[in-house]
């Protein structure tokens, strides 16, 4: 019986092999035909795009540079880079026209420029064109509850196609980190492309978190607790990193904002000859006119009050007491980790509760931009956390404040607080140092490697990485003598001159010079 079954099974295998052979040639031919059709379609789209570019050139008579920045009205550090870049290029190349792809709705171009003037104190020398995109929701994280990186990247490709169909530039600049738009503009649009990378979409640090099963805002608890899901996510990140590197390598010029970002981009995009560090512009000059002497006088007065209490035996905290403001500057995004700031501040208040008036002498001021409804919900959750920790009366939220109010808050602050893990750079940290506050930043990323580093042999600030270490560092700063605080402030202020607008302009223009001169030679 068994032999009979083997005899019947053998013809089945032979029939199956013959069927596969008979299907192989048609499948190969069909694949070749589909590939050829796809290539012809892409070639047709490219020729159509070139025709639209020629028509635009004939109308305007000048080359066009377009920046892709769907959130250009957000008011964060990335937007400062955008407006500073445009100002520098406009001043250097008066014969070139400029455009910005934005997904902001319900605002006009003039309102966007007015917000840039209020928030960053930046005024463009001449008008620009705004290309308003209708499908920005395709790059919203909330749109993709799972496989967020892949979803947002695919969404950015569709948004990039919308941008290209609307306006075909000669030079395309991605100033927000949407690397998957680069091959679209290079190969379909026939454009030269450049990119300014604030933060790699995927990094080796993210892979390490998943491998070590450490929960973070981008590594949910249910995944970090599950070995299988963690393994799948490692493979997913690895494959995504490969695609991300291929897309990024399409850029003719690559600029990164810090040493930390440079390290990751070199490992992923593998284009060292085209990559350079261009530190983001910080309005150092606007903060340098904040008088340190004013703070010095206040602290000296505080020191004399302390000395008087020691001589007269008066209890510490009696009478008027200087109120120390601890200020945080950063958009209300999950990676900024405002929860850590609030929890650390709560622990600081617990440490100070034994002191007379210790709690009343401290305030935490959270200053930041809200981009959308999701950010507004996050602020509501942070307010609830303040109530749960019983610190709501000592915490102020200041949203979307104008530049002058930001400057005033930093002028009056004692400590500038920053808590983002692996912050790519940290413009807010630089602004705090320039304004004369003593910075307490996260011990990672740009602050650790580029900003809060010794200068001329002296300290420029403090670093921490946990609730307890932040609370302890804040307590240490508040306990410093007025002279010690003043010395750190002066050293920090001198150190941040390397992050000025003028230095950024020079480095940015140097990186873009080859592409811009190439555009001018074409006309």
Short mmCIF file of C-alpha atoms in Angstrom, two decimals:
data_model
loop_
_atom_site.label_atom_id
_atom_site.label_comp_id
_atom_site.label_asym_id
_atom_site.label_seq_id
_atom_site.Cartn_x
_atom_site.Cartn_y
_atom_site.Cartn_z
CA UNK A 1 0.00 0.00 0.00
CA UNK A 2 2.83 2.39 0.91
CA UNK A 3 4.57 1.65 -2.39
CA UNK A 4 1.37 2.37 -4.24
CA UNK A 5 1.12 5.77 -2.52
CA UNK A 6 4.73 6.62 -3.46
CA UNK A 7 3.93 5.63 -7.03
CA UNK A 8 0.96 8.02 -7.07
CA UNK A 9 2.97 10.80 -5.37
CA UNK A 10 5.79 10.82 -7.94
CA UNK A 11 3.57 11.84 -10.90
CA UNK A 12 2.11 14.64 -8.73
CA UNK A 13 5.59 16.09 -8.15
CA UNK A 14 6.43 15.85 -11.84
CA UNK A 15 3.17 17.54 -12.79
CA UNK A 16 3.84 20.33 -10.30
CA UNK A 17 7.35 20.90 -11.66
CA UNK A 18 6.04 21.02 -15.24
CA UNK A 19 3.37 23.52 -14.16
CA UNK A 20 5.97 25.75 -12.47
CA UNK A 21 8.23 25.62 -15.56
CA UNK A 22 5.31 26.49 -17.78
CA UNK A 23 4.46 29.50 -15.57
CA UNK A 24 8.05 30.71 -15.12
CA UNK A 25 8.58 32.14 -18.60
CA UNK A 26 5.23 34.01 -18.71
CA UNK A 27 5.86 35.43 -15.23
CA UNK A 28 9.34 36.65 -16.21
CA UNK A 29 7.97 38.20 -19.38
CA UNK A 30 5.11 39.86 -17.48
CA UNK A 31 7.55 41.25 -14.90
CA UNK A 32 9.78 42.66 -17.63
CA UNK A 33 6.80 44.25 -19.37
CA UNK A 34 5.51 45.80 -16.11
CA UNK A 35 9.00 47.08 -15.28
CA UNK A 36 9.33 48.61 -18.72
CA UNK A 37 5.90 50.23 -18.43
CA UNK A 38 6.82 51.63 -15.01
CA UNK A 39 10.12 53.03 -16.31
CA UNK A 40 8.37 54.62 -19.29
CA UNK A 41 5.75 56.09 -16.94
CA UNK A 42 8.45 57.55 -14.66
CA UNK A 43 10.34 58.88 -17.66
CA UNK A 44 7.15 60.49 -18.94
CA UNK A 45 6.50 62.11 -15.57
CA UNK A 46 10.08 63.41 -15.45
CA UNK A 47 9.77 64.91 -18.96
CA UNK A 48 6.45 66.49 -17.99
CA UNK A 49 8.04 68.00 -14.88
CA UNK A 50 10.94 69.37 -16.91
CA UNK A 51 8.46 70.96 -19.30
CA UNK A 52 6.71 72.66 -16.37
CA UNK A 53 10.07 73.90 -15.09
CA UNK A 54 10.94 75.37 -18.47
CA UNK A 55 7.56 77.11 -18.61
CA UNK A 56 8.12 78.60 -15.14
CA UNK A 57 11.61 79.77 -16.10
CA UNK A 58 10.21 81.41 -19.22
CA UNK A 59 7.65 83.30 -17.14
CA UNK A 60 9.95 84.34 -14.27
CA UNK A 61 13.34 84.49 -15.96
CA UNK A 62 15.13 83.37 -12.82
CA UNK A 63 15.98 80.12 -11.00
CA UNK A 64 13.82 78.99 -8.06
CA UNK A 65 14.78 77.40 -4.75
CA UNK A 66 12.03 75.69 -2.73
CA UNK A 67 12.18 74.65 0.93
CA UNK A 68 10.04 71.74 2.11
CA UNK A 69 8.80 72.63 5.60
CA UNK A 70 5.20 71.49 6.26
CA UNK A 71 5.21 73.08 9.74
CA UNK A 72 6.83 76.42 8.90
CA UNK A 73 4.46 78.28 11.26
CA UNK A 74 5.25 76.12 14.30
CA UNK A 75 7.72 78.46 15.97
CA UNK A 76 10.38 75.92 16.99
CA UNK A 77 14.10 75.57 16.42
CA UNK A 78 13.63 73.95 13.02
CA UNK A 79 11.65 76.97 11.87
CA UNK A 80 14.45 79.31 12.98
CA UNK A 81 16.78 77.33 10.68
CA UNK A 82 14.28 77.76 7.82
CA UNK A 83 13.90 81.52 8.13
CA UNK A 84 17.61 82.11 8.78
CA UNK A 85 18.50 80.01 5.72
CA UNK A 86 16.12 81.97 3.54
CA UNK A 87 17.41 85.30 4.83
CA UNK A 88 21.04 84.30 4.19
CA UNK A 89 20.35 83.04 0.64
CA UNK A 90 18.21 86.05 -0.25
CA UNK A 91 20.91 88.46 0.81
CA UNK A 92 23.63 86.58 -1.10
CA UNK A 93 21.66 85.70 -4.28
CA UNK A 94 19.29 88.55 -5.25
CA UNK A 95 18.62 87.06 -8.70
CA UNK A 96 17.09 83.84 -7.29
CA UNK A 97 13.43 83.43 -6.30
CA UNK A 98 12.40 81.42 -3.26
CA UNK A 99 9.38 79.37 -2.22
CA UNK A 100 8.28 77.39 0.85
CA UNK A 101 6.09 74.30 0.78
CA UNK A 102 3.90 74.46 3.88
CA UNK A 103 0.98 72.47 5.19
CA UNK A 104 -0.32 75.26 7.43
CA UNK A 105 -3.97 76.01 6.74
CA UNK A 106 -6.10 78.93 7.82
CA UNK A 107 -3.22 81.41 7.67
CA UNK A 108 -1.83 83.66 4.99
CA UNK A 109 1.77 84.01 3.91
CA UNK A 110 1.96 87.43 5.55
CA UNK A 111 0.72 86.00 8.85
CA UNK A 112 3.40 83.31 8.70
CA UNK A 113 6.10 85.92 8.09
CA UNK A 114 4.73 88.09 10.87
CA UNK A 115 4.94 85.17 13.30
CA UNK A 116 8.55 84.58 12.24
CA UNK A 117 9.31 88.23 13.02
CA UNK A 118 7.63 88.02 16.42
CA UNK A 119 9.06 84.67 17.46
CA UNK A 120 12.56 84.83 15.98
CA UNK A 121 13.15 88.49 15.27
CA UNK A 122 13.80 87.55 11.61
CA UNK A 123 12.64 89.71 8.70
CA UNK A 124 13.16 88.52 5.13
CA UNK A 125 14.60 91.12 2.73
CA UNK A 126 12.03 90.47 -0.01
CA UNK A 127 8.81 88.51 -0.65
CA UNK A 128 8.68 84.74 -1.07
CA UNK A 129 6.09 82.37 -2.49
CA UNK A 130 4.16 80.02 -0.22
CA UNK A 131 2.94 76.72 -1.67
CA UNK A 132 0.09 75.56 0.59
CA UNK A 133 -0.22 71.77 0.70
CA UNK A 134 -3.59 70.21 1.50
CA UNK A 135 -2.56 66.79 2.78
CA UNK A 136 -0.20 67.49 5.69
CA UNK A 137 -2.20 65.06 7.81
CA UNK A 138 -0.40 62.29 5.92
CA UNK A 139 2.76 62.99 7.95
CA UNK A 140 0.99 63.29 11.33
CA UNK A 141 2.10 60.64 13.84
CA UNK A 142 -1.48 60.31 15.13
CA UNK A 143 -2.47 59.07 11.68
CA UNK A 144 -0.35 55.94 12.15
CA UNK A 145 -0.87 54.30 15.58
CA UNK A 146 1.37 51.39 14.49
CA UNK A 147 4.44 51.34 12.23
CA UNK A 148 4.57 55.09 12.70
CA UNK A 149 7.97 55.65 11.06
CA UNK A 150 6.99 53.73 7.95
CA UNK A 151 3.58 55.40 7.77
CA UNK A 152 4.95 58.93 8.17
CA UNK A 153 7.68 58.27 5.61
CA UNK A 154 5.19 56.93 3.07
CA UNK A 155 2.95 59.89 3.85
CA UNK A 156 5.83 62.29 3.26
CA UNK A 157 6.33 60.77 -0.20
CA UNK A 158 2.71 61.47 -1.12
CA UNK A 159 3.02 64.97 0.33
CA UNK A 160 6.24 65.45 -1.62
CA UNK A 161 4.46 64.38 -4.81
CA UNK A 162 1.74 66.96 -4.12
CA UNK A 163 4.44 69.60 -3.64
CA UNK A 164 6.25 68.67 -6.85
CA UNK A 165 3.04 68.60 -8.89
CA UNK A 166 2.20 72.09 -7.63
CA UNK A 167 5.57 73.76 -8.12
CA UNK A 168 8.72 72.42 -9.80
CA UNK A 169 11.86 74.17 -8.45
CA UNK A 170 15.42 74.10 -9.73
CA UNK A 171 16.81 73.36 -6.27
CA UNK A 172 14.89 71.52 -3.57
CA UNK A 173 15.86 71.83 0.10
CA UNK A 174 14.38 69.55 2.74
CA UNK A 175 14.75 71.55 5.95
CA UNK A 176 12.61 69.35 8.19
CA UNK A 177 13.99 65.83 7.88
CA UNK A 178 11.68 64.17 5.33
CA UNK A 179 14.42 62.20 3.59
CA UNK A 180 12.03 60.10 1.49
CA UNK A 181 11.06 63.20 -0.49
CA UNK A 182 14.63 63.58 -1.76
CA UNK A 183 14.55 60.84 -4.45
CA UNK A 184 11.16 62.12 -5.65
CA UNK A 185 12.50 65.59 -6.39
CA UNK A 186 15.81 64.31 -7.72
CA UNK A 187 14.62 61.55 -10.04
CA UNK A 188 11.07 62.60 -10.91
CA UNK A 189 11.53 66.35 -10.74
CA UNK A 190 15.08 66.41 -12.10
CA UNK A 191 16.03 68.89 -9.33
CA UNK A 192 19.23 69.38 -7.44
CA UNK A 193 18.53 68.49 -3.81
CA UNK A 194 19.95 69.50 -0.46
CA UNK A 195 18.96 68.60 3.07
CA UNK A 196 19.39 69.98 6.55
CA UNK A 197 19.02 67.18 9.09
CA UNK A 198 17.94 68.08 12.60
CA UNK A 199 17.36 64.54 13.80
CA UNK A 200 17.75 61.16 12.05
CA UNK A 201 14.41 59.45 11.56
CA UNK A 202 15.95 56.22 12.86
CA UNK A 203 19.21 55.87 14.75
CA UNK A 204 21.44 53.27 16.35
CA UNK A 205 20.36 54.62 19.75
CA UNK A 206 16.75 53.75 18.93
CA UNK A 207 17.83 50.25 17.94
CA UNK A 208 19.72 49.88 21.21
CA UNK A 209 16.63 50.85 23.20
CA UNK A 210 14.57 48.18 21.43
CA UNK A 211 17.29 45.52 21.79
CA UNK A 212 17.67 46.26 25.49
CA UNK A 213 13.88 46.47 25.83
CA UNK A 214 13.90 49.91 27.44
CA UNK A 215 10.52 51.72 27.29
CA UNK A 216 10.55 55.22 25.76
CA UNK A 217 8.06 57.49 23.97
CA UNK A 218 8.93 55.65 20.72
CA UNK A 219 9.13 52.17 22.31
CA UNK A 220 5.84 51.30 23.98
CA UNK A 221 5.74 49.31 27.22
CA UNK A 222 3.85 46.38 25.70
CA UNK A 223 6.64 46.00 23.10
CA UNK A 224 9.55 46.38 25.54
CA UNK A 225 8.02 43.68 27.78
CA UNK A 226 7.66 41.17 24.91
CA UNK A 227 10.74 39.39 23.56
CA UNK A 228 9.15 38.44 20.22
CA UNK A 229 7.73 41.91 19.55
CA UNK A 230 11.07 43.49 20.44
CA UNK A 231 12.85 41.17 18.00
CA UNK A 232 10.36 42.01 15.24
CA UNK A 233 10.83 45.73 15.92
CA UNK A 234 14.62 45.38 15.69
CA UNK A 235 14.23 43.81 12.23
CA UNK A 236 11.72 46.50 11.27
CA UNK A 237 14.08 49.29 12.37
CA UNK A 238 16.98 47.63 10.56
CA UNK A 239 15.10 47.39 7.25
CA UNK A 240 13.75 50.90 7.65
CA UNK A 241 17.24 52.21 8.37
CA UNK A 242 18.48 50.69 5.10
CA UNK A 243 15.72 52.41 3.10
CA UNK A 244 16.29 55.66 5.00
CA UNK A 245 19.97 55.56 4.12
CA UNK A 246 19.27 54.97 0.42
CA UNK A 247 16.83 57.89 0.35
CA UNK A 248 19.17 60.25 2.21
CA UNK A 249 22.13 59.42 0.00
CA UNK A 250 20.26 61.05 -2.92
CA UNK A 251 21.08 64.48 -1.48
CA UNK A 252 23.74 66.51 -3.28
CA UNK A 253 24.51 68.50 -0.12
CA UNK A 254 23.92 67.23 3.41
CA UNK A 255 24.04 69.52 6.42
CA UNK A 256 23.62 68.29 10.00
CA UNK A 257 23.11 70.34 13.12
CA UNK A 258 25.44 68.67 15.63
CA UNK A 259 28.19 66.17 16.26
CA UNK A 260 25.63 63.65 17.52
CA UNK A 261 23.54 63.92 14.33
CA UNK A 262 26.67 63.76 12.16
CA UNK A 263 27.66 60.44 13.69
CA UNK A 264 24.30 58.85 12.92
CA UNK A 265 23.90 60.32 9.43
CA UNK A 266 27.36 59.15 8.39
CA UNK A 267 26.54 55.62 9.54
CA UNK A 268 23.18 55.62 7.72
CA UNK A 269 23.61 57.77 4.62
CA UNK A 270 27.30 56.95 4.06
CA UNK A 271 28.13 60.15 2.18
CA UNK A 272 30.99 61.74 4.14
CA UNK A 273 32.27 63.88 1.26
CA UNK A 274 28.90 65.64 0.97
CA UNK A 275 28.18 65.99 4.70
CA UNK A 276 29.13 68.83 7.02
CA UNK A 277 28.11 70.25 10.39
CA UNK A 278 26.25 73.55 10.26
CA UNK A 279 25.23 74.50 13.77
CA UNK A 280 21.69 75.92 13.83
CA UNK A 281 21.34 79.69 14.21
CA UNK A 282 20.66 80.97 17.68
CA UNK A 283 19.68 84.58 18.18
CA UNK A 284 22.64 85.04 20.49
CA UNK A 285 22.96 88.73 19.71
CA UNK A 286 19.41 89.47 20.85
CA UNK A 287 20.12 87.86 24.22
CA UNK A 288 23.58 89.29 24.70
CA UNK A 289 22.10 92.67 25.55
CA UNK A 290 20.49 91.15 28.63
CA UNK A 291 22.65 92.71 31.38
CA UNK A 292 24.39 90.20 33.59
CA UNK A 293 25.13 93.07 35.94
CA UNK A 294 21.43 93.29 36.78
CA UNK A 295 21.45 89.68 37.87
CA UNK A 296 24.71 90.30 39.63
CA UNK A 297 23.19 93.15 41.64
CA UNK A 298 20.19 91.01 42.57
CA UNK A 299 22.41 88.15 43.68
CA UNK A 300 24.77 90.44 45.59
CA UNK A 301 21.74 91.90 47.37
CA UNK A 302 20.60 88.35 48.11
CA UNK A 303 24.08 87.59 49.44
CA UNK A 304 24.02 90.62 51.74
CA UNK A 305 20.58 89.54 53.01
CA UNK A 306 21.96 86.09 53.81
CA UNK A 307 24.98 87.66 55.55
CA UNK A 308 22.66 89.94 57.52
CA UNK A 309 20.58 86.98 58.66
CA UNK A 310 23.73 85.20 59.79
CA UNK A 311 24.93 88.24 61.82
CA UNK A 312 21.53 89.00 63.38
CA UNK A 313 20.42 85.42 63.88
CA UNK A 314 17.34 86.00 61.75
CA UNK A 315 15.80 82.81 60.31
CA UNK A 316 16.48 82.03 56.69
CA UNK A 317 13.56 82.96 54.51
CA UNK A 318 12.25 85.64 56.84
CA UNK A 319 11.06 88.83 55.16
CA UNK A 320 11.27 89.33 51.42
CA UNK A 321 12.95 86.52 49.56
CA UNK A 322 14.20 86.33 45.99
CA UNK A 323 11.99 84.15 43.79
CA UNK A 324 13.99 81.81 41.58
CA UNK A 325 12.39 81.04 38.22
CA UNK A 326 13.32 77.76 36.52
CA UNK A 327 12.48 78.17 32.84
CA UNK A 328 12.10 75.51 30.14
CA UNK A 329 12.01 76.45 26.44
CA UNK A 330 10.83 73.83 23.96
CA UNK A 331 7.86 72.72 21.90
CA UNK A 332 5.29 70.59 23.69
CA UNK A 333 6.24 67.35 21.97
CA UNK A 334 6.60 63.99 23.77
CA UNK A 335 10.36 63.74 23.20
CA UNK A 336 10.94 67.02 25.06
CA UNK A 337 9.93 65.12 28.21
CA UNK A 338 8.16 67.86 30.14
CA UNK A 339 6.92 65.17 32.52
CA UNK A 340 10.50 64.70 33.74
CA UNK A 341 10.78 68.43 34.34
CA UNK A 342 7.62 68.53 36.43
CA UNK A 343 8.52 65.43 38.44
CA UNK A 344 12.06 66.69 39.10
CA UNK A 345 10.68 70.08 40.15
CA UNK A 346 8.28 68.32 42.52
CA UNK A 347 11.22 66.51 44.12
CA UNK A 348 13.09 69.81 44.43
CA UNK A 349 10.11 71.29 46.27
CA UNK A 350 10.11 68.25 48.59
CA UNK A 351 13.78 68.90 49.32
CA UNK A 352 12.97 72.53 50.10
CA UNK A 353 9.86 71.96 52.21
CA UNK A 354 11.83 72.08 55.47
CA UNK A 355 13.08 75.59 54.64
CA UNK A 356 10.93 78.54 55.59
CA UNK A 357 9.51 79.98 52.37
CA UNK A 358 11.50 77.47 50.29
CA UNK A 359 8.51 76.34 48.22
CA UNK A 360 7.23 79.88 47.68
CA UNK A 361 10.63 81.03 46.38
CA UNK A 362 10.58 78.66 43.38
CA UNK A 363 8.61 78.67 40.13
CA UNK A 364 8.77 76.41 37.08
CA UNK A 365 7.89 78.20 33.82
CA UNK A 366 7.23 75.99 30.79
CA UNK A 367 7.51 77.99 27.55
CA UNK A 368 6.82 76.32 24.23
CA UNK A 369 4.92 76.17 20.97
CA UNK A 370 1.79 74.11 20.31
CA UNK A 371 1.66 72.94 16.69
CA UNK A 372 -1.74 71.24 16.70
CA UNK A 373 -4.55 69.73 18.76
CA UNK A 374 -2.35 66.82 19.80
CA UNK A 375 0.13 69.21 21.42
CA UNK A 376 -2.72 71.03 23.17
CA UNK A 377 -3.96 67.73 24.62
CA UNK A 378 -0.41 67.05 25.84
CA UNK A 379 -0.41 70.37 27.68
CA UNK A 380 -3.69 69.42 29.38
CA UNK A 381 -2.13 66.14 30.53
CA UNK A 382 0.87 68.02 31.90
CA UNK A 383 -1.45 70.34 33.81
CA UNK A 384 -3.19 67.30 35.31
CA UNK A 385 0.20 65.90 36.32
CA UNK A 386 0.95 69.16 38.13
CA UNK A 387 -2.31 68.81 40.03
CA UNK A 388 -1.57 65.17 40.93
CA UNK A 389 1.86 66.15 42.30
CA UNK A 390 0.40 69.18 44.09
CA UNK A 391 2.68 71.64 42.28
CA UNK A 392 0.11 73.37 40.05
CA UNK A 393 0.41 76.59 42.06
CA UNK A 394 4.16 76.72 41.36
CA UNK A 395 4.10 75.86 37.60
CA UNK A 396 3.25 78.30 34.80
CA UNK A 397 2.48 77.32 31.19
CA UNK A 398 3.22 79.93 28.53
CA UNK A 399 2.26 78.85 25.01
CA UNK A 400 3.33 80.37 21.70
CA UNK A 401 4.79 83.45 23.34
CA UNK A 402 6.29 86.28 21.24
CA UNK A 403 10.03 86.81 21.19
CA UNK A 404 10.04 89.76 23.59
CA UNK A 405 8.17 87.80 26.25
CA UNK A 406 10.54 84.85 25.82
CA UNK A 407 13.47 87.19 26.25
CA UNK A 408 11.97 88.73 29.37
CA UNK A 409 11.33 85.34 30.95
CA UNK A 410 14.92 84.22 30.31
CA UNK A 411 16.25 87.52 31.62
CA UNK A 412 14.49 86.95 34.95
CA UNK A 413 15.26 83.21 35.23
CA UNK A 414 17.89 81.64 37.44
CA UNK A 415 17.96 78.18 35.80
CA UNK A 416 17.31 77.13 32.20
CA UNK A 417 15.94 73.58 32.15
CA UNK A 418 16.21 71.00 29.35
CA UNK A 419 15.28 67.31 29.59
CA UNK A 420 15.15 65.76 26.10
CA UNK A 421 17.12 62.53 25.79
CA UNK A 422 19.50 62.66 22.82
CA UNK A 423 18.43 66.15 21.80
CA UNK A 424 19.90 66.61 18.33
CA UNK A 425 21.18 70.09 19.23
CA UNK A 426 19.29 72.32 21.66
CA UNK A 427 18.66 75.89 20.51
CA UNK A 428 16.75 76.56 23.71
CA UNK A 429 19.83 75.57 25.70
CA UNK A 430 21.97 78.09 23.79
CA UNK A 431 19.37 80.83 24.23
CA UNK A 432 19.31 80.23 27.97
CA UNK A 433 23.11 80.45 28.17
CA UNK A 434 23.18 83.64 26.10
CA UNK A 435 20.50 85.21 28.27
CA UNK A 436 22.53 84.57 31.40
CA UNK A 437 20.66 81.68 32.98
CA UNK A 438 22.52 78.70 34.38
CA UNK A 439 21.69 75.75 32.15
CA UNK A 440 20.73 72.31 33.43
CA UNK A 441 20.48 70.03 30.37
CA UNK A 442 20.16 66.33 29.64
CA UNK A 443 23.40 64.41 29.71
CA UNK A 444 23.19 63.20 26.09
CA UNK A 445 23.12 64.32 22.47
CA UNK A 446 23.94 67.86 21.41
CA UNK A 447 23.96 69.49 24.87
CA UNK A 448 26.52 67.00 26.14
CA UNK A 449 28.71 66.89 23.00
CA UNK A 450 28.51 70.44 21.59
CA UNK A 451 26.99 72.98 23.97
CA UNK A 452 27.37 72.43 27.73
CA UNK A 453 31.07 71.72 27.53
CA UNK A 454 33.99 73.43 29.29
CA UNK A 455 35.05 76.71 27.76
CA UNK A 456 38.46 78.21 28.43
CA UNK A 457 38.87 75.76 31.29
CA UNK A 458 35.67 76.75 33.09
CA UNK A 459 32.17 75.20 33.40
CA UNK A 460 29.30 76.47 31.27
CA UNK A 461 26.41 74.63 32.94
CA UNK A 462 25.22 71.37 34.45
CA UNK A 463 24.02 67.99 33.10
CA UNK A 464 21.66 65.38 34.55
CA UNK A 465 19.71 62.33 33.36
CA UNK A 466 17.09 61.35 35.98
CA UNK A 467 14.50 62.88 38.29
CA UNK A 468 16.79 62.62 41.30
CA UNK A 469 19.87 63.97 39.51
CA UNK A 470 17.89 66.90 38.10
CA UNK A 471 16.48 67.76 41.53
CA UNK A 472 19.94 67.49 43.10
CA UNK A 473 21.52 69.66 40.36
CA UNK A 474 18.87 72.35 40.75
CA UNK A 475 19.44 72.36 44.49
CA UNK A 476 23.20 72.67 43.88
CA UNK A 477 22.74 75.62 41.52
CA UNK A 478 20.47 77.43 43.96
CA UNK A 479 23.02 76.88 46.74
CA UNK A 480 25.90 78.43 44.76
CA UNK A 481 27.27 81.75 45.94
CA UNK A 482 26.36 84.81 43.82
CA UNK A 483 29.97 85.08 42.64
CA UNK A 484 30.08 81.43 41.54
CA UNK A 485 26.81 81.78 39.62
CA UNK A 486 28.01 84.94 37.90
CA UNK A 487 31.25 83.27 36.80
CA UNK A 488 29.38 80.35 35.20
CA UNK A 489 27.00 82.76 33.45
CA UNK A 490 29.83 84.84 32.02
CA UNK A 491 31.70 81.76 30.80
CA UNK A 492 28.57 80.27 29.23
CA UNK A 493 27.73 83.50 27.46
CA UNK A 494 31.18 83.76 25.89
CA UNK A 495 31.02 80.15 24.74
CA UNK A 496 27.78 80.48 22.73
CA UNK A 497 29.11 83.10 20.32
CA UNK A 498 30.04 80.16 18.04
CA UNK A 499 26.28 79.53 17.57
CA UNK A 500 25.40 83.04 16.41
CA UNK A 501 23.36 83.95 13.34
CA UNK A 502 26.50 85.29 11.68
CA UNK A 503 28.39 82.00 12.08
CA UNK A 504 25.38 80.05 10.78
CA UNK A 505 25.06 82.29 7.72
CA UNK A 506 28.72 81.82 6.83
CA UNK A 507 28.65 78.01 7.25
CA UNK A 508 25.28 77.55 5.51
CA UNK A 509 26.29 79.67 2.52
CA UNK A 510 29.60 77.82 2.24
CA UNK A 511 27.80 74.46 2.16
CA UNK A 512 25.27 75.65 -0.44
CA UNK A 513 27.70 77.63 -2.61
CA UNK A 514 28.35 74.95 -5.24
CA UNK A 515 24.64 74.31 -5.85
CA UNK A 516 23.71 77.99 -5.89
CA UNK A 517 26.49 78.96 -8.30
CA UNK A 518 25.40 76.10 -10.55
CA UNK A 519 21.87 77.56 -10.63
CA UNK A 520 23.14 81.02 -11.58
CA UNK A 521 25.29 79.61 -14.39
CA UNK A 522 22.18 78.04 -15.95
CA UNK A 523 20.66 81.50 -16.52
#
